[in-house]
PDB file of C-alpha atoms in Angstrom:
ATOM      1  CA  UNK A 715      -4.602 236.774 -46.263  1.00  0.00           C
ATOM      2  CA  UNK A 716      -3.037 235.074 -49.269  1.00  0.00           C
ATOM      3  CA  UNK A 717      -1.382 231.682 -48.679  1.00  0.00           C
ATOM      4  CA  UNK A 718       2.431 231.562 -49.123  1.00  0.00           C
ATOM      5  CA  UNK A 719       2.026 228.940 -51.861  1.00  0.00           C
ATOM      6  CA  UNK A 720      -0.526 227.914 -54.432  1.00  0.00           C
ATOM      7  CA  UNK A 721      -2.352 224.745 -53.361  1.00  0.00           C
ATOM      8  CA  UNK A 722      -2.839 221.869 -55.759  1.00  0.00           C
ATOM      9  CA  UNK A 723      -6.610 221.974 -55.150  1.00  0.00           C
ATOM     10  CA  UNK A 724      -8.807 224.685 -53.652  1.00  0.00           C
ATOM     11  CA  UNK A 725     -12.434 224.166 -52.580  1.00  0.00           C
ATOM     12  CA  UNK A 726     -14.879 227.049 -52.346  1.00  0.00           C
ATOM     13  CA  UNK A 727     -18.592 227.792 -52.373  1.00  0.00           C
ATOM     14  CA  UNK A 728     -20.681 229.879 -54.764  1.00  0.00           C
ATOM     15  CA  UNK A 729     -24.114 231.210 -53.676  1.00  0.00           C
ATOM     16  CA  UNK A 730     -25.758 229.962 -56.874  1.00  0.00           C
ATOM     17  CA  UNK A 731     -23.548 227.108 -58.090  1.00  0.00           C
ATOM     18  CA  UNK A 732     -22.776 225.488 -54.754  1.00  0.00           C
ATOM     19  CA  UNK A 733     -19.474 223.871 -53.799  1.00  0.00           C
ATOM     20  CA  UNK A 734     -16.732 223.928 -56.412  1.00  0.00           C
ATOM     21  CA  UNK A 735     -13.065 223.056 -56.789  1.00  0.00           C
ATOM     22  CA  UNK A 736     -10.225 224.674 -58.725  1.00  0.00           C
ATOM     23  CA  UNK A 737      -6.966 222.917 -59.605  1.00  0.00           C
ATOM     24  CA  UNK A 738      -3.492 224.342 -60.096  1.00  0.00           C
ATOM     25  CA  UNK A 739      -2.982 222.555 -63.434  1.00  0.00           C
ATOM     26  CA  UNK A 740      -4.464 219.848 -65.631  1.00  0.00           C
ATOM     27  CA  UNK A 741      -2.763 216.842 -64.080  1.00  0.00           C
ATOM     28  CA  UNK A 742      -4.827 213.684 -64.675  1.00  0.00           C
ATOM     29  CA  UNK A 743      -4.454 212.705 -61.002  1.00  0.00           C
ATOM     30  CA  UNK A 744      -6.282 215.825 -59.847  1.00  0.00           C
ATOM     31  CA  UNK A 745      -9.053 215.332 -62.387  1.00  0.00           C
ATOM     32  CA  UNK A 746      -9.386 211.650 -61.503  1.00  0.00           C
ATOM     33  CA  UNK A 747      -9.795 212.189 -57.757  1.00  0.00           C
ATOM     34  CA  UNK A 748     -12.354 214.960 -58.218  1.00  0.00           C
ATOM     35  CA  UNK A 749     -14.393 212.889 -60.658  1.00  0.00           C
ATOM     36  CA  UNK A 750     -14.238 209.933 -58.267  1.00  0.00           C
ATOM     37  CA  UNK A 751     -16.008 212.158 -55.713  1.00  0.00           C
ATOM     38  CA  UNK A 752     -18.683 213.262 -58.248  1.00  0.00           C
ATOM     39  CA  UNK A 753     -17.179 216.628 -59.207  1.00  0.00           C
ATOM     40  CA  UNK A 754     -17.577 217.465 -62.898  1.00  0.00           C
ATOM     41  CA  UNK A 755     -15.546 219.985 -64.860  1.00  0.00           C
ATOM     42  CA  UNK A 756     -17.312 223.079 -66.229  1.00  0.00           C
ATOM     43  CA  UNK A 757     -15.690 224.187 -69.459  1.00  0.00           C
ATOM     44  CA  UNK A 758     -17.270 227.655 -69.254  1.00  0.00           C
ATOM     45  CA  UNK A 759     -16.070 228.395 -65.714  1.00  0.00           C
ATOM     46  CA  UNK A 760     -12.955 226.187 -65.707  1.00  0.00           C
ATOM     47  CA  UNK A 761     -13.870 224.791 -62.269  1.00  0.00           C
ATOM     48  CA  UNK A 762     -15.203 221.496 -60.957  1.00  0.00           C
ATOM     49  CA  UNK A 763     -18.748 221.496 -59.547  1.00  0.00           C
ATOM     50  CA  UNK A 764     -20.896 219.001 -57.694  1.00  0.00           C
ATOM     51  CA  UNK A 765     -24.211 218.009 -59.329  1.00  0.00           C
ATOM     52  CA  UNK A 766     -26.959 220.589 -59.004  1.00  0.00           C
ATOM     53  CA  UNK A 767     -29.116 220.027 -55.947  1.00  0.00           C
ATOM     54  CA  UNK A 768     -26.450 218.218 -53.895  1.00  0.00           C
ATOM     55  CA  UNK A 769     -27.560 218.507 -50.213  1.00  0.00           C
ATOM     56  CA  UNK A 770     -25.375 220.607 -47.939  1.00  0.00           C
ATOM     57  CA  UNK A 771     -24.201 217.812 -45.640  1.00  0.00           C
ATOM     58  CA  UNK A 772     -23.438 215.584 -48.618  1.00  0.00           C
ATOM     59  CA  UNK A 773     -21.290 218.354 -50.116  1.00  0.00           C
ATOM     60  CA  UNK A 774     -19.401 218.823 -46.829  1.00  0.00           C
ATOM     61  CA  UNK A 775     -18.725 215.091 -46.547  1.00  0.00           C
ATOM     62  CA  UNK A 776     -17.618 214.980 -50.184  1.00  0.00           C
ATOM     63  CA  UNK A 777     -15.120 217.819 -49.712  1.00  0.00           C
ATOM     64  CA  UNK A 778     -13.758 216.145 -46.575  1.00  0.00           C
ATOM     65  CA  UNK A 779     -13.344 212.771 -48.300  1.00  0.00           C
ATOM     66  CA  UNK A 780     -11.724 214.281 -51.406  1.00  0.00           C
ATOM     67  CA  UNK A 781      -9.399 216.410 -49.262  1.00  0.00           C
ATOM     68  CA  UNK A 782      -8.208 213.355 -47.342  1.00  0.00           C
ATOM     69  CA  UNK A 783      -7.489 211.507 -50.560  1.00  0.00           C
ATOM     70  CA  UNK A 784      -5.534 214.457 -51.968  1.00  0.00           C
ATOM     71  CA  UNK A 785      -3.529 214.784 -48.754  1.00  0.00           C
ATOM     72  CA  UNK A 786      -2.838 211.040 -48.630  1.00  0.00           C
ATOM     73  CA  UNK A 787      -1.381 211.418 -52.137  1.00  0.00           C
ATOM     74  CA  UNK A 788       0.960 214.164 -50.906  1.00  0.00           C
ATOM     75  CA  UNK A 789      -0.999 217.000 -52.526  1.00  0.00           C
ATOM     76  CA  UNK A 790      -1.820 220.351 -50.892  1.00  0.00           C
ATOM     77  CA  UNK A 791      -5.461 221.381 -50.327  1.00  0.00           C
ATOM     78  CA  UNK A 792      -7.132 224.660 -49.355  1.00  0.00           C
ATOM     79  CA  UNK A 793     -10.820 225.012 -48.445  1.00  0.00           C
ATOM     80  CA  UNK A 794     -13.028 228.004 -47.768  1.00  0.00           C
ATOM     81  CA  UNK A 795     -14.478 227.582 -44.225  1.00  0.00           C
ATOM     82  CA  UNK A 796     -17.818 228.939 -45.471  1.00  0.00           C
ATOM     83  CA  UNK A 797     -18.391 225.501 -47.008  1.00  0.00           C
ATOM     84  CA  UNK A 798     -19.323 224.376 -43.480  1.00  0.00           C
ATOM     85  CA  UNK A 799     -22.123 226.944 -43.055  1.00  0.00           C
ATOM     86  CA  UNK A 800     -25.478 225.114 -43.320  1.00  0.00           C
ATOM     87  CA  UNK A 801     -28.339 226.630 -45.327  1.00  0.00           C
ATOM     88  CA  UNK A 802     -31.273 228.204 -43.470  1.00  0.00           C
ATOM     89  CA  UNK A 803     -34.190 225.915 -42.674  1.00  0.00           C
ATOM     90  CA  UNK A 804     -37.101 226.646 -45.064  1.00  0.00           C
ATOM     91  CA  UNK A 805     -40.128 227.987 -43.183  1.00  0.00           C
ATOM     92  CA  UNK A 806     -43.701 228.836 -44.223  1.00  0.00           C
ATOM     93  CA  UNK A 807     -44.706 232.457 -44.762  1.00  0.00           C
ATOM     94  CA  UNK A 808     -45.156 234.374 -41.525  1.00  0.00           C
ATOM     95  CA  UNK A 809     -42.829 232.112 -39.497  1.00  0.00           C
ATOM     96  CA  UNK A 810     -39.514 233.503 -38.276  1.00  0.00           C
ATOM     97  CA  UNK A 811     -36.584 231.871 -40.033  1.00  0.00           C
ATOM     98  CA  UNK A 812     -34.372 229.885 -37.685  1.00  0.00           C
ATOM     99  CA  UNK A 813     -30.738 230.960 -37.930  1.00  0.00           C
ATOM    100  CA  UNK A 814     -28.268 228.119 -38.371  1.00  0.00           C
ATOM    101  CA  UNK A 815     -24.719 228.122 -37.093  1.00  0.00           C
ATOM    102  CA  UNK A 816     -21.731 225.834 -37.752  1.00  0.00           C
ATOM    103  CA  UNK A 817     -21.873 222.786 -35.505  1.00  0.00           C
ATOM    104  CA  UNK A 818     -25.675 222.731 -35.162  1.00  0.00           C
ATOM    105  CA  UNK A 819     -25.853 219.517 -37.103  1.00  0.00           C
ATOM    106  CA  UNK A 820     -29.478 218.744 -36.274  1.00  0.00           C
ATOM    107  CA  UNK A 821     -30.567 222.123 -37.624  1.00  0.00           C
ATOM    108  CA  UNK A 822     -28.558 221.561 -40.797  1.00  0.00           C
ATOM    109  CA  UNK A 823     -30.025 218.086 -41.258  1.00  0.00           C
ATOM    110  CA  UNK A 824     -33.547 219.439 -40.772  1.00  0.00           C
ATOM    111  CA  UNK A 825     -32.885 221.935 -43.548  1.00  0.00           C
ATOM    112  CA  UNK A 826     -31.503 219.145 -45.709  1.00  0.00           C
ATOM    113  CA  UNK A 827     -34.695 217.092 -45.308  1.00  0.00           C
ATOM    114  CA  UNK A 828     -36.635 219.858 -47.054  1.00  0.00           C
ATOM    115  CA  UNK A 829     -34.543 219.262 -50.181  1.00  0.00           C
ATOM    116  CA  UNK A 830     -34.964 215.480 -50.362  1.00  0.00           C
ATOM    117  CA  UNK A 831     -37.513 213.390 -52.253  1.00  0.00           C
ATOM    118  CA  UNK A 832     -36.001 209.898 -52.300  1.00  0.00           C
ATOM    119  CA  UNK A 833     -36.577 207.611 -49.321  1.00  0.00           C
ATOM    120  CA  UNK A 834     -32.977 206.397 -49.512  1.00  0.00           C
ATOM    121  CA  UNK A 835     -31.751 209.981 -49.078  1.00  0.00           C
ATOM    122  CA  UNK A 836     -33.984 210.462 -46.022  1.00  0.00           C
ATOM    123  CA  UNK A 837     -32.589 207.194 -44.632  1.00  0.00           C
ATOM    124  CA  UNK A 838     -29.069 208.582 -45.072  1.00  0.00           C
ATOM    125  CA  UNK A 839     -29.967 211.688 -43.058  1.00  0.00           C
ATOM    126  CA  UNK A 840     -31.463 209.549 -40.280  1.00  0.00           C
ATOM    127  CA  UNK A 841     -28.306 207.461 -40.272  1.00  0.00           C
ATOM    128  CA  UNK A 842     -26.286 210.591 -39.479  1.00  0.00           C
ATOM    129  CA  UNK A 843     -28.545 211.381 -36.505  1.00  0.00           C
ATOM    130  CA  UNK A 844     -28.002 207.838 -35.224  1.00  0.00           C
ATOM    131  CA  UNK A 845     -24.237 207.792 -35.820  1.00  0.00           C
ATOM    132  CA  UNK A 846     -22.530 206.130 -32.846  1.00  0.00           C
ATOM    133  CA  UNK A 847     -19.850 208.816 -32.469  1.00  0.00           C
ATOM    134  CA  UNK A 848     -21.363 212.014 -33.899  1.00  0.00           C
ATOM    135  CA  UNK A 849     -25.141 211.482 -33.950  1.00  0.00           C
ATOM    136  CA  UNK A 850     -27.549 213.856 -32.217  1.00  0.00           C
ATOM    137  CA  UNK A 851     -29.364 211.049 -30.380  1.00  0.00           C
ATOM    138  CA  UNK A 852     -26.184 209.811 -28.714  1.00  0.00           C
ATOM    139  CA  UNK A 853     -25.120 213.335 -27.823  1.00  0.00           C
ATOM    140  CA  UNK A 854     -28.517 214.042 -26.223  1.00  0.00           C
ATOM    141  CA  UNK A 855     -28.361 210.844 -24.171  1.00  0.00           C
ATOM    142  CA  UNK A 856     -24.841 211.715 -23.009  1.00  0.00           C
ATOM    143  CA  UNK A 857     -25.928 215.267 -22.095  1.00  0.00           C
ATOM    144  CA  UNK A 858     -28.872 214.034 -19.993  1.00  0.00           C
ATOM    145  CA  UNK A 859     -26.655 211.484 -18.213  1.00  0.00           C
ATOM    146  CA  UNK A 860     -24.198 214.274 -17.361  1.00  0.00           C
ATOM    147  CA  UNK A 861     -27.072 216.389 -16.020  1.00  0.00           C
ATOM    148  CA  UNK A 862     -28.156 213.435 -13.870  1.00  0.00           C
ATOM    149  CA  UNK A 863     -24.650 213.136 -12.390  1.00  0.00           C
ATOM    150  CA  UNK A 864     -24.674 216.867 -11.591  1.00  0.00           C
ATOM    151  CA  UNK A 865     -27.968 216.505  -9.728  1.00  0.00           C
ATOM    152  CA  UNK A 866     -26.757 213.460  -7.792  1.00  0.00           C
ATOM    153  CA  UNK A 867     -23.599 215.313  -6.711  1.00  0.00           C
ATOM    154  CA  UNK A 868     -25.798 217.763  -4.783  1.00  0.00           C
ATOM    155  CA  UNK A 869     -26.245 214.908  -2.267  1.00  0.00           C
ATOM    156  CA  UNK A 870     -29.750 216.025  -1.342  1.00  0.00           C
ATOM    157  CA  UNK A 871     -32.968 214.000  -1.512  1.00  0.00           C
ATOM    158  CA  UNK A 872     -34.268 216.294  -4.225  1.00  0.00           C
ATOM    159  CA  UNK A 873     -31.033 216.069  -6.197  1.00  0.00           C
ATOM    160  CA  UNK A 874     -30.984 212.286  -6.054  1.00  0.00           C
ATOM    161  CA  UNK A 875     -34.614 212.113  -7.131  1.00  0.00           C
ATOM    162  CA  UNK A 876     -34.029 214.461 -10.051  1.00  0.00           C
ATOM    163  CA  UNK A 877     -30.928 212.489 -11.022  1.00  0.00           C
ATOM    164  CA  UNK A 878     -32.948 209.284 -11.181  1.00  0.00           C
ATOM    165  CA  UNK A 879     -35.647 211.070 -13.167  1.00  0.00           C
ATOM    166  CA  UNK A 880     -33.064 212.302 -15.673  1.00  0.00           C
ATOM    167  CA  UNK A 881     -31.583 208.823 -16.029  1.00  0.00           C
ATOM    168  CA  UNK A 882     -35.062 207.557 -16.878  1.00  0.00           C
ATOM    169  CA  UNK A 883     -35.323 210.257 -19.548  1.00  0.00           C
ATOM    170  CA  UNK A 884     -31.924 209.205 -20.950  1.00  0.00           C
ATOM    171  CA  UNK A 885     -33.231 205.637 -21.148  1.00  0.00           C
ATOM    172  CA  UNK A 886     -36.233 206.866 -23.137  1.00  0.00           C
ATOM    173  CA  UNK A 887     -33.872 208.723 -25.501  1.00  0.00           C
ATOM    174  CA  UNK A 888     -32.005 205.450 -26.077  1.00  0.00           C
ATOM    175  CA  UNK A 889     -35.321 203.730 -26.843  1.00  0.00           C
ATOM    176  CA  UNK A 890     -36.146 206.569 -29.229  1.00  0.00           C
ATOM    177  CA  UNK A 891     -32.845 205.894 -30.997  1.00  0.00           C
ATOM    178  CA  UNK A 892     -33.864 202.253 -31.423  1.00  0.00           C
ATOM    179  CA  UNK A 893     -37.209 203.284 -32.930  1.00  0.00           C
ATOM    180  CA  UNK A 894     -35.485 205.720 -35.290  1.00  0.00           C
ATOM    181  CA  UNK A 895     -33.052 202.995 -36.322  1.00  0.00           C
ATOM    182  CA  UNK A 896     -36.021 200.779 -37.259  1.00  0.00           C
ATOM    183  CA  UNK A 897     -37.488 203.622 -39.333  1.00  0.00           C
ATOM    184  CA  UNK A 898     -34.116 204.239 -40.977  1.00  0.00           C
ATOM    185  CA  UNK A 899     -33.877 200.588 -42.053  1.00  0.00           C
ATOM    186  CA  UNK A 900     -37.430 200.663 -43.425  1.00  0.00           C
ATOM    187  CA  UNK A 901     -36.694 203.830 -45.404  1.00  0.00           C
ATOM    188  CA  UNK A 902     -33.496 202.381 -46.869  1.00  0.00           C
ATOM    189  CA  UNK A 903     -35.457 199.607 -48.612  1.00  0.00           C
ATOM    190  CA  UNK A 904     -38.648 201.534 -49.340  1.00  0.00           C
ATOM    191  CA  UNK A 905     -39.394 202.241 -53.024  1.00  0.00           C
ATOM    192  CA  UNK A 906     -39.562 205.877 -54.073  1.00  0.00           C
ATOM    193  CA  UNK A 907     -43.203 206.872 -54.582  1.00  0.00           C
ATOM    194  CA  UNK A 908     -43.104 210.645 -53.958  1.00  0.00           C
ATOM    195  CA  UNK A 909     -44.553 212.407 -57.049  1.00  0.00           C
ATOM    196  CA  UNK A 910     -42.214 214.843 -58.742  1.00  0.00           C
ATOM    197  CA  UNK A 911     -44.865 217.565 -58.455  1.00  0.00           C
ATOM    198  CA  UNK A 912     -45.304 217.066 -54.698  1.00  0.00           C
ATOM    199  CA  UNK A 913     -45.193 220.352 -52.712  1.00  0.00           C
ATOM    200  CA  UNK A 914     -42.002 221.212 -50.799  1.00  0.00           C
ATOM    201  CA  UNK A 915     -41.830 219.806 -47.282  1.00  0.00           C
ATOM    202  CA  UNK A 916     -41.847 223.340 -45.846  1.00  0.00           C
ATOM    203  CA  UNK A 917     -45.348 223.843 -47.287  1.00  0.00           C
ATOM    204  CA  UNK A 918     -46.757 220.650 -45.769  1.00  0.00           C
ATOM    205  CA  UNK A 919     -48.153 221.162 -42.228  1.00  0.00           C
ATOM    206  CA  UNK A 920     -46.877 218.764 -39.586  1.00  0.00           C
ATOM    207  CA  UNK A 921     -49.417 216.425 -37.934  1.00  0.00           C
ATOM    208  CA  UNK A 922     -51.113 217.961 -34.919  1.00  0.00           C
ATOM    209  CA  UNK A 923     -49.667 216.713 -31.667  1.00  0.00           C
ATOM    210  CA  UNK A 924     -51.694 215.547 -28.696  1.00  0.00           C
ATOM    211  CA  UNK A 925     -51.307 217.619 -25.541  1.00  0.00           C
ATOM    212  CA  UNK A 926     -48.875 215.902 -23.176  1.00  0.00           C
ATOM    213  CA  UNK A 927     -49.754 216.166 -19.458  1.00  0.00           C
ATOM    214  CA  UNK A 928     -47.143 217.871 -17.312  1.00  0.00           C
ATOM    215  CA  UNK A 929     -44.975 215.646 -15.139  1.00  0.00           C
ATOM    216  CA  UNK A 930     -45.235 215.939 -11.355  1.00  0.00           C
ATOM    217  CA  UNK A 931     -43.753 219.098  -9.899  1.00  0.00           C
ATOM    218  CA  UNK A 932     -43.013 217.471  -6.540  1.00  0.00           C
ATOM    219  CA  UNK A 933     -39.360 216.731  -7.319  1.00  0.00           C
ATOM    220  CA  UNK A 934     -38.857 220.215  -8.723  1.00  0.00           C
ATOM    221  CA  UNK A 935     -40.336 221.780  -5.580  1.00  0.00           C
ATOM    222  CA  UNK A 936     -38.235 219.603  -3.307  1.00  0.00           C
ATOM    223  CA  UNK A 937     -35.054 220.505  -5.162  1.00  0.00           C
ATOM    224  CA  UNK A 938     -35.947 224.191  -4.923  1.00  0.00           C
ATOM    225  CA  UNK A 939     -36.021 224.081  -1.118  1.00  0.00           C
ATOM    226  CA  UNK A 940     -33.236 221.518  -0.633  1.00  0.00           C
ATOM    227  CA  UNK A 941     -30.192 222.583   1.365  1.00  0.00           C
ATOM    228  CA  UNK A 942     -27.714 224.475  -0.805  1.00  0.00           C
ATOM    229  CA  UNK A 943     -25.769 227.775  -0.706  1.00  0.00           C
ATOM    230  CA  UNK A 944     -28.762 229.543  -2.280  1.00  0.00           C
ATOM    231  CA  UNK A 945     -31.472 227.620  -0.403  1.00  0.00           C
ATOM    232  CA  UNK A 946     -30.730 227.279   3.375  1.00  0.00           C
ATOM    233  CA  UNK A 947     -31.806 224.065   5.075  1.00  0.00           C
ATOM    234  CA  UNK A 948     -34.281 225.804   7.414  1.00  0.00           C
ATOM    235  CA  UNK A 949     -36.694 226.767   4.623  1.00  0.00           C
ATOM    236  CA  UNK A 950     -40.169 225.230   4.935  1.00  0.00           C
ATOM    237  CA  UNK A 951     -40.742 221.872   3.300  1.00  0.00           C
ATOM    238  CA  UNK A 952     -42.146 221.753  -0.195  1.00  0.00           C
ATOM    239  CA  UNK A 953     -45.907 221.457  -0.365  1.00  0.00           C
ATOM    240  CA  UNK A 954     -47.296 218.188  -1.600  1.00  0.00           C
ATOM    241  CA  UNK A 955     -48.732 218.166  -5.094  1.00  0.00           C
ATOM    242  CA  UNK A 956     -52.427 218.967  -5.326  1.00  0.00           C
ATOM    243  CA  UNK A 957     -54.377 215.785  -6.169  1.00  0.00           C
ATOM    244  CA  UNK A 958     -55.284 215.573  -9.827  1.00  0.00           C
ATOM    245  CA  UNK A 959     -58.800 215.521 -11.110  1.00  0.00           C
ATOM    246  CA  UNK A 960     -60.406 212.080 -11.326  1.00  0.00           C
ATOM    247  CA  UNK A 961     -61.809 212.855 -14.774  1.00  0.00           C
ATOM    248  CA  UNK A 962     -60.950 211.102 -18.007  1.00  0.00           C
ATOM    249  CA  UNK A 963     -57.257 210.264 -18.440  1.00  0.00           C
ATOM    250  CA  UNK A 964     -55.247 212.420 -20.853  1.00  0.00           C
ATOM    251  CA  UNK A 965     -54.609 211.259 -24.390  1.00  0.00           C
ATOM    252  CA  UNK A 966     -51.479 209.088 -24.740  1.00  0.00           C
ATOM    253  CA  UNK A 967     -48.423 210.632 -26.338  1.00  0.00           C
ATOM    254  CA  UNK A 968     -47.906 209.856 -29.977  1.00  0.00           C
ATOM    255  CA  UNK A 969     -44.579 209.657 -31.766  1.00  0.00           C
ATOM    256  CA  UNK A 970     -44.413 211.105 -35.215  1.00  0.00           C
TER     257      UNK A 970
END
């Protein structure tokens, strides 16, 4: 559908050239705002383009910031919604490519990490994950807290126990956020030492994780037989957990 008027600025995306902008005329104000946000005019194409290699999330934030400035100046803006679509996450040969969808910010940021080489850029991505209002860590903590409330509303011993267990997990997520914040600060001041000929991140295998022992299944079993519309109260009690082997303790969990 064609708009009823021609906007002053229109943003779009090209599969090879990335995000670009077209202007209705050669007013200096339009040129000045676009250049302020790192767009550069291409004489051959007569459009404004971001620098080659600009990460996806950076391009989205740039379009949003430039659009706000245009609108604050009383100018009309149009933007192709496909600008919001994140690129697919690079994967090694033989591994199924993970499909990304709008709104899956963590997936988009993971894909963006594969394009970065400077520690300051990695720090910027981590900062987005830790954002107080939109970061993935805060959203995960909020989700787990909501799950805990749902369990506690069952008003059964198993539900209350699971609720407390989930609140403990939410606390660990908050601690994880603190650890990530420390790493983000270290990265922001770390000198760039990655060689230019270093292999892409997608080709570098991740460190092997230690096996993490399974948590007790007692609470899960109790909740399964607790009184509810699907589990009548006269079901037999949950069996106690089988004692664990007295062998060597499992390896502690490592954070990467």
